[in-house]
Amino acid sequence: MTDFERATAVEAALSKLDLDAKARLLGGQDMWSLPALPEIGLGSLVMSDGPIGVRGVRWTADDPSVALPSPTALAATWDPSLARRAGHLLAQEARRKGVHVLLAPTVNLHRSPLGGRHFEAYSEDPLLTGAIGTGYVAGVQAGGVGTTVKHFVANDAETERFTVNNIVGERALRELYLAPFEAIVKNAHPWGIMAAYNSVNGHTMTEHRYLQNEVLRGEWGFDGYIVSDWMAARDTVGDILGGLDVAMPGPGTVYGEALAAAVRDGLVEESVLDEAVRNVLRLAARVGILDSAPAAVAEADRPAGIDGDALAREIARRSFVLVRNEGAALPLGGDRIGKVALIGTAAREARVLGGGSAQVFPDHVTSPLDGLTAALPQGALTYSVGADPSDELAAAGEGFDLRAICRDAGGQVIGTSTVPGGQVQWMGNDLPDGVTHDALFSVEVTGTFTPRESGAHHFGTRGLGGFRLVVDGQVVYDGEQGMGPETDPFEAFFGAPVERGQVTLEAGRAVEVSLFYVVLKIEDIPIKAIAFSLVHGGPRRDPDELIAEAVEAARAADTAIVVVATTERVESEGFDRQDLRLPGRQDDLVRAVAAANPNTVVVVNSGSPVELPWRGDVAAVLLSWFPGQEAGAALADVLLGAEEPGGRLPSTWPVAFEDVPVTQVTPVNGELSYDEGVFIGYRAWDRAGRTPAYPFGHGLGYTDWAYESIDVDPAATTARVRLRNAGSRRGREVVQLYVAPLGLSDTVERPARWLAGFASVELDPGATAEVVIDLPRRAFQIWDESARDWATVAGDYAVEAARSVADRRVTAAVRVGGRPSA
Ligand code: BGC
């Protein structure tokens, strides 16, 4: 179908709607959808998070989704075509769940490693972010499902996220923060963009006329819909004039009736509202829910039959970054395997995804323990906990058999439900059959718990409201958790669990458990949600004893594999990180194990950088990110050498937090100044003259590479790089191209070098290839703040082909613009 035909259908539909219907269409009808308008053959548009899976409209493990590795992992593959295949799978998942638009990808930048949602964004580099995002968007939309590239723009940290005013210079905005959005809009034509919570230079993003209307739509030609981040829209007139098409969630929004009234009162021209409706109808047509217009992608053309497990495993192994491998400690292969001591809480309870709205519920997770048990000969593997990174209580999963009973104020049962993990998360109208928000007074989570171990078990609650917790006949807690003026409304979902007490229990003896919850009714809240959980922790062991046990196991083995990890309290949404340390006693554990066994391999299970103070004392370090549901299978593939760890760092990993050039995430008087200008990530490390633990682009793989030559054409549009697999096994190399200005310009300050392109190649040992990489014009341009336009900076440049920003192998000189700069 052509754009013209679609536009005709959209106009015809628009002309049939009255003002009230149009205004209603622009506000959410519930948590995730827009109203249907049967009079014009329009179905209800359903949106869902995003980005590593499609949760669907229900926030529960009862409705599982494939969980792919974290966005940082996807970026570590440096492979836009793999991102595209991830998109195909996500579109398939979306269609399975009746979702039309995915609220993803997240393409904010890794400005500070403290950013709480760092795991959910791709990289510190705008070019890499834009390339991965382009692949992802193209892949999802090839499946007939829309994307919502988020969060537009400069939502790079979480502290005071609803109100922070980010002060960002025009050059940094254009060259860094807007750049991925620009690349994706121009190359993949996303059908949606999400306006961020924060302000940029004094204007809240949902109302930002300049960035939304002039830059995004005007300059870049974006023709999709702009949706607010959830609860970000605050001003009917400001939002609609600022270019915001849809206010989510509902039913209480600043659009709907308020918007119709604003038109009637003459505050907003009806033509402005029509434009927003047009954007929504165009989206509806594209995803196939406007009867008069065929979908953008015919059913027969949508990729289908994709195996989620296989793809999750492939992306995971391609994303793992081998940052250290002394004496070719990895892969463990053949006779060298011997006895393996696997150590670490996360080896058994794998942390496969980050927290917050990015959370999905996979129907199974292959932990490192599962993966290695399946891959190693029987009896070769021992497991010990070593250290528990969390002293917090977790979901009431293992050993619990629970259900939820809903009652009205008179105590009558009005409905029941399953409660996987003891977590009740019912949003909008996603309530058990027969239950309404008005009638619901209390929810009782009740059933049995059969402990795995004897000892003092810890119980607690998460959420806001009144609680009465009874375990084995003992009242553990009876009280209320209120909502303060500063409480983040998402606290009930993402907040810390609170321990309420302990009960001594015997292994194998089932006891009764009941958590009675009285719903907290909050007036004027746009989202009606019932969210609370029962949380539990087993008997606590002496941390020194746990380490000693692991050391014993390591000593008795040929190889020790320690899996260290962050927790949900460290990497999630709604708050930033405090430091980059691994939580708990994990550093002590690694040091002790490394002292006992020289063949110690550490697997780092985190979505973003952590300090690895012992990294020089261990044989190998493998970064596995949040590896998705096939974590352990991919890990076994890579550790045992069936596959190569294919990843390269998408962001710099520091030795210590103190070394990081840009860290600030806490606003001062409501403002966060991006004082560093265009110097973030490796650009900032270079300027500061500091050496990180592992530089941007670094990653070893299992073979060696010789770079033989580089040629750049005189017009500086393409580079040809010859390289050879100089090692002894087949491998894949990511050839990175950096551009470095030669000589100083007295007019503009520029980074020492920046990424200008990349490509990968897979070769047998001894084989040679020539890789051709385009050099975009933009690589030689800056944003000229006085001209308010892109300007080519004439002069001499080195074009460097590299294995990382710090490991540059071959260089060519080019002259751009005919004359050298001043
Ligand atoms: C997040 C968005 C997400 C939305 C809906 C917000 O809190 O910032 O990324 O899409 O919630 O879950």
Short mmCIF file of N, CA and C in Angstrom, two decimals, residues 389-502:
data_model
loop_
_atom_site.label_atom_id
_atom_site.label_comp_id
_atom_site.label_asym_id
_atom_site.label_seq_id
_atom_site.Cartn_x
_atom_site.Cartn_y
_atom_site.Cartn_z
N PRO A 389 24.89 -11.70 47.04
CA PRO A 389 25.03 -10.25 46.80
C PRO A 389 23.91 -9.44 47.43
N SER A 390 22.86 -10.09 47.86
CA SER A 390 21.73 -9.33 48.36
C SER A 390 21.40 -9.76 49.77
N ASP A 391 21.19 -8.77 50.66
CA ASP A 391 20.68 -9.16 51.97
C ASP A 391 19.19 -8.84 52.04
N GLU A 392 18.60 -8.65 50.86
CA GLU A 392 17.18 -8.32 50.81
C GLU A 392 16.34 -9.57 50.58
N LEU A 393 15.10 -9.46 50.97
CA LEU A 393 14.18 -10.55 50.73
C LEU A 393 13.76 -10.54 49.26
N ALA A 394 13.42 -11.71 48.76
CA ALA A 394 13.08 -11.83 47.34
C ALA A 394 11.68 -12.42 47.20
N ALA A 395 11.22 -12.51 45.95
CA ALA A 395 9.89 -13.04 45.66
C ALA A 395 9.68 -14.39 46.35
N ALA A 396 8.47 -14.62 46.79
CA ALA A 396 8.13 -15.88 47.46
C ALA A 396 7.90 -16.95 46.39
N GLY A 397 9.00 -17.47 45.85
CA GLY A 397 8.91 -18.40 44.73
C GLY A 397 9.09 -19.84 45.18
N GLU A 398 10.32 -20.29 45.21
CA GLU A 398 10.67 -21.67 45.55
C GLU A 398 10.02 -22.13 46.88
N GLY A 399 9.25 -23.20 46.82
CA GLY A 399 8.64 -23.78 48.03
C GLY A 399 7.27 -23.22 48.38
N PHE A 400 6.85 -22.14 47.72
CA PHE A 400 5.55 -21.53 48.03
C PHE A 400 4.47 -22.04 47.08
N ASP A 401 3.28 -22.26 47.63
CA ASP A 401 2.13 -22.62 46.82
C ASP A 401 1.01 -21.67 47.24
N LEU A 402 0.77 -20.63 46.48
CA LEU A 402 -0.08 -19.51 46.93
C LEU A 402 -1.19 -19.21 45.94
N ARG A 403 -2.27 -18.60 46.47
CA ARG A 403 -3.28 -18.02 45.58
C ARG A 403 -3.78 -16.73 46.23
N ALA A 404 -4.48 -15.92 45.45
CA ALA A 404 -4.99 -14.66 45.99
C ALA A 404 -6.50 -14.73 46.08
N ILE A 405 -7.05 -14.24 47.21
CA ILE A 405 -8.50 -14.18 47.38
C ILE A 405 -8.90 -12.72 47.51
N CYS A 406 -9.81 -12.28 46.64
CA CYS A 406 -10.23 -10.88 46.65
C CYS A 406 -11.56 -10.76 47.39
N ARG A 407 -11.67 -9.76 48.27
CA ARG A 407 -12.91 -9.58 49.03
C ARG A 407 -13.40 -8.14 48.95
N ASP A 408 -14.70 -7.97 49.13
CA ASP A 408 -15.23 -6.61 49.20
C ASP A 408 -15.22 -6.14 50.65
N ALA A 409 -15.74 -4.92 50.88
CA ALA A 409 -15.64 -4.34 52.23
C ALA A 409 -16.43 -5.16 53.26
N GLY A 410 -17.43 -5.91 52.79
CA GLY A 410 -18.20 -6.75 53.70
C GLY A 410 -17.57 -8.10 53.93
N GLY A 411 -16.41 -8.36 53.35
CA GLY A 411 -15.72 -9.63 53.55
C GLY A 411 -16.15 -10.73 52.60
N GLN A 412 -17.02 -10.40 51.65
CA GLN A 412 -17.47 -11.41 50.67
C GLN A 412 -16.38 -11.65 49.63
N VAL A 413 -16.16 -12.92 49.30
CA VAL A 413 -15.18 -13.24 48.25
C VAL A 413 -15.76 -12.83 46.89
N ILE A 414 -15.04 -11.99 46.15
CA ILE A 414 -15.54 -11.56 44.84
C ILE A 414 -14.69 -12.09 43.67
N GLY A 415 -13.56 -12.74 44.00
CA GLY A 415 -12.75 -13.32 42.93
C GLY A 415 -11.48 -13.94 43.50
N THR A 416 -10.85 -14.79 42.70
CA THR A 416 -9.58 -15.40 43.11
C THR A 416 -8.62 -15.39 41.93
N SER A 417 -7.34 -15.60 42.25
CA SER A 417 -6.34 -15.55 41.17
C SER A 417 -5.10 -16.34 41.58
N THR A 418 -4.32 -16.72 40.60
CA THR A 418 -2.99 -17.27 40.90
C THR A 418 -2.08 -16.09 41.26
N VAL A 419 -0.99 -16.35 42.00
CA VAL A 419 -0.03 -15.27 42.31
C VAL A 419 1.39 -15.81 42.20
N PRO A 420 1.93 -15.91 40.99
CA PRO A 420 3.28 -16.44 40.83
C PRO A 420 4.27 -15.61 41.66
N GLY A 421 5.10 -16.27 42.44
CA GLY A 421 6.12 -15.57 43.23
C GLY A 421 5.55 -14.69 44.33
N GLY A 422 4.26 -14.86 44.65
CA GLY A 422 3.67 -14.03 45.70
C GLY A 422 3.50 -12.58 45.29
N GLN A 423 3.61 -12.30 43.99
CA GLN A 423 3.54 -10.92 43.52
C GLN A 423 2.18 -10.62 42.91
N VAL A 424 1.49 -9.65 43.47
CA VAL A 424 0.23 -9.20 42.89
C VAL A 424 0.53 -7.90 42.14
N GLN A 425 0.31 -7.88 40.85
CA GLN A 425 0.55 -6.67 40.06
C GLN A 425 -0.59 -6.56 39.05
N TRP A 426 -1.68 -6.00 39.49
CA TRP A 426 -2.84 -5.87 38.61
C TRP A 426 -3.00 -4.42 38.25
N MET A 427 -2.88 -4.13 36.96
CA MET A 427 -2.96 -2.74 36.55
C MET A 427 -4.18 -2.48 35.71
N GLY A 428 -4.74 -1.29 35.88
CA GLY A 428 -5.91 -0.92 35.09
C GLY A 428 -7.00 -1.95 35.29
N ASN A 429 -7.54 -2.45 34.19
CA ASN A 429 -8.64 -3.42 34.31
C ASN A 429 -8.18 -4.85 34.32
N ASP A 430 -6.88 -5.04 34.45
CA ASP A 430 -6.36 -6.40 34.51
C ASP A 430 -6.57 -6.94 35.93
N LEU A 431 -7.80 -7.24 36.26
CA LEU A 431 -8.15 -7.74 37.59
C LEU A 431 -8.72 -9.14 37.44
N PRO A 432 -8.68 -9.93 38.51
CA PRO A 432 -9.28 -11.27 38.41
C PRO A 432 -10.76 -11.17 38.03
N ASP A 433 -11.28 -12.21 37.40
CA ASP A 433 -12.68 -12.21 36.97
C ASP A 433 -13.61 -11.82 38.11
N GLY A 434 -14.55 -10.96 37.82
CA GLY A 434 -15.56 -10.59 38.81
C GLY A 434 -15.14 -9.46 39.74
N VAL A 435 -13.88 -9.03 39.65
CA VAL A 435 -13.37 -8.02 40.58
C VAL A 435 -13.33 -6.65 39.89
N THR A 436 -13.76 -5.62 40.61
CA THR A 436 -13.62 -4.24 40.09
C THR A 436 -12.85 -3.42 41.13
N HIS A 437 -12.23 -2.35 40.68
CA HIS A 437 -11.49 -1.50 41.62
C HIS A 437 -12.43 -0.94 42.68
N ASP A 438 -13.65 -0.59 42.28
CA ASP A 438 -14.57 0.00 43.24
C ASP A 438 -14.95 -0.98 44.34
N ALA A 439 -15.19 -2.24 43.94
CA ALA A 439 -15.65 -3.21 44.93
C ALA A 439 -14.51 -3.78 45.77
N LEU A 440 -13.31 -3.80 45.19
CA LEU A 440 -12.21 -4.50 45.86
C LEU A 440 -11.77 -3.77 47.13
N PHE A 441 -11.76 -4.49 48.26
CA PHE A 441 -11.35 -3.90 49.53
C PHE A 441 -10.06 -4.55 50.03
N SER A 442 -9.98 -5.88 49.92
CA SER A 442 -8.79 -6.56 50.42
C SER A 442 -8.39 -7.71 49.50
N VAL A 443 -7.11 -8.05 49.58
CA VAL A 443 -6.61 -9.22 48.84
C VAL A 443 -5.81 -10.04 49.84
N GLU A 444 -6.11 -11.33 49.90
CA GLU A 444 -5.33 -12.19 50.79
C GLU A 444 -4.51 -13.15 49.93
N VAL A 445 -3.18 -13.10 50.13
CA VAL A 445 -2.31 -14.06 49.46
C VAL A 445 -2.10 -15.19 50.45
N THR A 446 -2.55 -16.36 50.11
CA THR A 446 -2.57 -17.43 51.11
C THR A 446 -2.23 -18.78 50.51
N GLY A 447 -1.69 -19.67 51.33
CA GLY A 447 -1.33 -21.00 50.86
C GLY A 447 -0.30 -21.60 51.79
N THR A 448 0.62 -22.37 51.21
CA THR A 448 1.61 -23.05 52.06
C THR A 448 3.03 -22.73 51.61
N PHE A 449 3.93 -22.95 52.55
CA PHE A 449 5.36 -22.82 52.25
C PHE A 449 6.07 -24.05 52.80
N THR A 450 6.83 -24.72 51.94
CA THR A 450 7.61 -25.88 52.37
C THR A 450 9.09 -25.53 52.23
N PRO A 451 9.77 -25.26 53.36
CA PRO A 451 11.16 -24.80 53.27
C PRO A 451 12.12 -25.87 52.75
N ARG A 452 13.16 -25.41 52.04
CA ARG A 452 14.23 -26.30 51.58
C ARG A 452 15.22 -26.54 52.72
N GLU A 453 15.39 -25.50 53.59
CA GLU A 453 16.35 -25.61 54.69
C GLU A 453 15.67 -25.30 56.02
N SER A 454 16.19 -25.90 57.10
CA SER A 454 15.70 -25.58 58.45
C SER A 454 16.38 -24.32 58.94
N GLY A 455 15.69 -23.60 59.82
CA GLY A 455 16.31 -22.40 60.42
C GLY A 455 15.35 -21.23 60.43
N ALA A 456 15.92 -20.04 60.68
CA ALA A 456 15.10 -18.83 60.78
C ALA A 456 14.80 -18.30 59.38
N HIS A 457 13.55 -18.34 58.98
CA HIS A 457 13.14 -17.81 57.68
C HIS A 457 12.61 -16.40 57.86
N HIS A 458 12.95 -15.54 56.90
CA HIS A 458 12.59 -14.12 57.00
C HIS A 458 11.45 -13.83 56.05
N PHE A 459 10.47 -13.08 56.56
CA PHE A 459 9.31 -12.75 55.73
C PHE A 459 9.09 -11.25 55.71
N GLY A 460 8.52 -10.74 54.62
CA GLY A 460 8.27 -9.31 54.55
C GLY A 460 7.27 -8.96 53.47
N THR A 461 7.13 -7.66 53.25
CA THR A 461 6.16 -7.15 52.28
C THR A 461 6.81 -6.10 51.39
N ARG A 462 6.22 -5.93 50.23
CA ARG A 462 6.59 -4.84 49.34
C ARG A 462 5.28 -4.19 48.90
N GLY A 463 5.24 -2.88 48.91
CA GLY A 463 4.04 -2.20 48.44
C GLY A 463 3.48 -1.26 49.48
N LEU A 464 2.42 -0.55 49.07
CA LEU A 464 1.80 0.46 49.93
C LEU A 464 0.39 0.03 50.29
N GLY A 465 0.04 0.14 51.59
CA GLY A 465 -1.29 -0.26 52.03
C GLY A 465 -1.21 -0.89 53.41
N GLY A 466 -2.32 -1.50 53.86
CA GLY A 466 -2.34 -2.17 55.17
C GLY A 466 -2.03 -3.64 55.01
N PHE A 467 -1.23 -4.20 55.93
CA PHE A 467 -0.83 -5.61 55.83
C PHE A 467 -1.03 -6.35 57.16
N ARG A 468 -1.40 -7.61 57.07
CA ARG A 468 -1.34 -8.50 58.23
C ARG A 468 -0.73 -9.80 57.72
N LEU A 469 0.44 -10.12 58.26
CA LEU A 469 1.20 -11.27 57.76
C LEU A 469 1.27 -12.33 58.86
N VAL A 470 0.79 -13.52 58.53
CA VAL A 470 0.77 -14.63 59.50
C VAL A 470 1.47 -15.84 58.88
N VAL A 471 2.47 -16.39 59.59
CA VAL A 471 3.17 -17.58 59.10
C VAL A 471 3.13 -18.65 60.19
N ASP A 472 2.68 -19.81 59.85
CA ASP A 472 2.62 -20.94 60.79
C ASP A 472 1.93 -20.51 62.10
N GLY A 473 0.85 -19.77 61.97
CA GLY A 473 0.08 -19.34 63.15
C GLY A 473 0.66 -18.13 63.87
N GLN A 474 1.83 -17.67 63.50
CA GLN A 474 2.41 -16.51 64.19
C GLN A 474 2.17 -15.23 63.41
N VAL A 475 1.71 -14.19 64.11
CA VAL A 475 1.51 -12.90 63.45
C VAL A 475 2.89 -12.24 63.33
N VAL A 476 3.36 -12.13 62.10
CA VAL A 476 4.69 -11.56 61.86
C VAL A 476 4.61 -10.04 61.76
N TYR A 477 3.48 -9.54 61.26
CA TYR A 477 3.35 -8.08 61.09
C TYR A 477 1.88 -7.73 61.00
N ASP A 478 1.53 -6.59 61.56
CA ASP A 478 0.17 -6.07 61.44
C ASP A 478 0.31 -4.56 61.44
N GLY A 479 0.24 -3.92 60.29
CA GLY A 479 0.48 -2.47 60.24
C GLY A 479 0.25 -1.92 58.85
N GLU A 480 0.63 -0.67 58.65
CA GLU A 480 0.36 -0.04 57.36
C GLU A 480 1.61 0.63 56.80
N GLN A 481 1.80 0.49 55.50
CA GLN A 481 2.88 1.19 54.81
C GLN A 481 2.21 2.32 54.02
N GLY A 482 2.40 3.55 54.46
CA GLY A 482 1.69 4.69 53.85
C GLY A 482 2.46 5.28 52.69
N MET A 483 1.81 6.25 52.06
CA MET A 483 2.42 6.94 50.92
C MET A 483 2.78 8.36 51.38
N GLY A 484 4.05 8.71 51.35
CA GLY A 484 4.48 10.05 51.75
C GLY A 484 4.43 11.02 50.58
N PRO A 485 4.64 12.30 50.83
CA PRO A 485 4.58 13.29 49.74
C PRO A 485 5.66 13.05 48.69
N GLU A 486 6.78 12.45 49.10
CA GLU A 486 7.90 12.24 48.17
C GLU A 486 7.86 10.86 47.51
N THR A 487 6.89 10.03 47.86
CA THR A 487 6.91 8.66 47.35
C THR A 487 6.69 8.63 45.84
N ASP A 488 7.60 7.95 45.13
CA ASP A 488 7.45 7.72 43.70
C ASP A 488 6.25 6.77 43.53
N PRO A 489 5.26 7.14 42.69
CA PRO A 489 4.10 6.25 42.56
C PRO A 489 4.46 4.85 42.08
N PHE A 490 5.67 4.68 41.51
CA PHE A 490 6.07 3.35 41.06
C PHE A 490 6.71 2.54 42.19
N GLU A 491 6.82 3.17 43.38
CA GLU A 491 7.43 2.54 44.55
C GLU A 491 6.84 1.14 44.80
N ALA A 492 5.52 1.04 44.64
CA ALA A 492 4.86 -0.23 44.93
C ALA A 492 5.40 -1.35 44.05
N PHE A 493 5.85 -0.97 42.83
CA PHE A 493 6.38 -1.99 41.92
C PHE A 493 7.87 -2.19 42.13
N PHE A 494 8.59 -1.06 42.20
CA PHE A 494 10.04 -1.16 42.12
C PHE A 494 10.71 -0.90 43.47
N GLY A 495 9.94 -0.52 44.48
CA GLY A 495 10.51 -0.16 45.78
C GLY A 495 11.14 -1.35 46.49
N ALA A 496 11.84 -1.04 47.59
CA ALA A 496 12.54 -2.09 48.33
C ALA A 496 11.56 -2.93 49.13
N PRO A 497 11.80 -4.23 49.19
CA PRO A 497 11.00 -5.05 50.10
C PRO A 497 11.35 -4.71 51.55
N VAL A 498 10.38 -4.82 52.43
CA VAL A 498 10.63 -4.52 53.84
C VAL A 498 10.50 -5.80 54.65
N GLU A 499 11.56 -6.12 55.40
CA GLU A 499 11.48 -7.33 56.23
C GLU A 499 10.59 -7.04 57.43
N ARG A 500 9.69 -7.98 57.74
CA ARG A 500 8.75 -7.76 58.85
C ARG A 500 9.01 -8.67 60.03
N GLY A 501 9.75 -9.75 59.84
CA GLY A 501 10.01 -10.64 60.98
C GLY A 501 10.50 -12.00 60.52
N GLN A 502 10.82 -12.87 61.50
CA GLN A 502 11.31 -14.21 61.15
C GLN A 502 10.59 -15.30 61.91
#
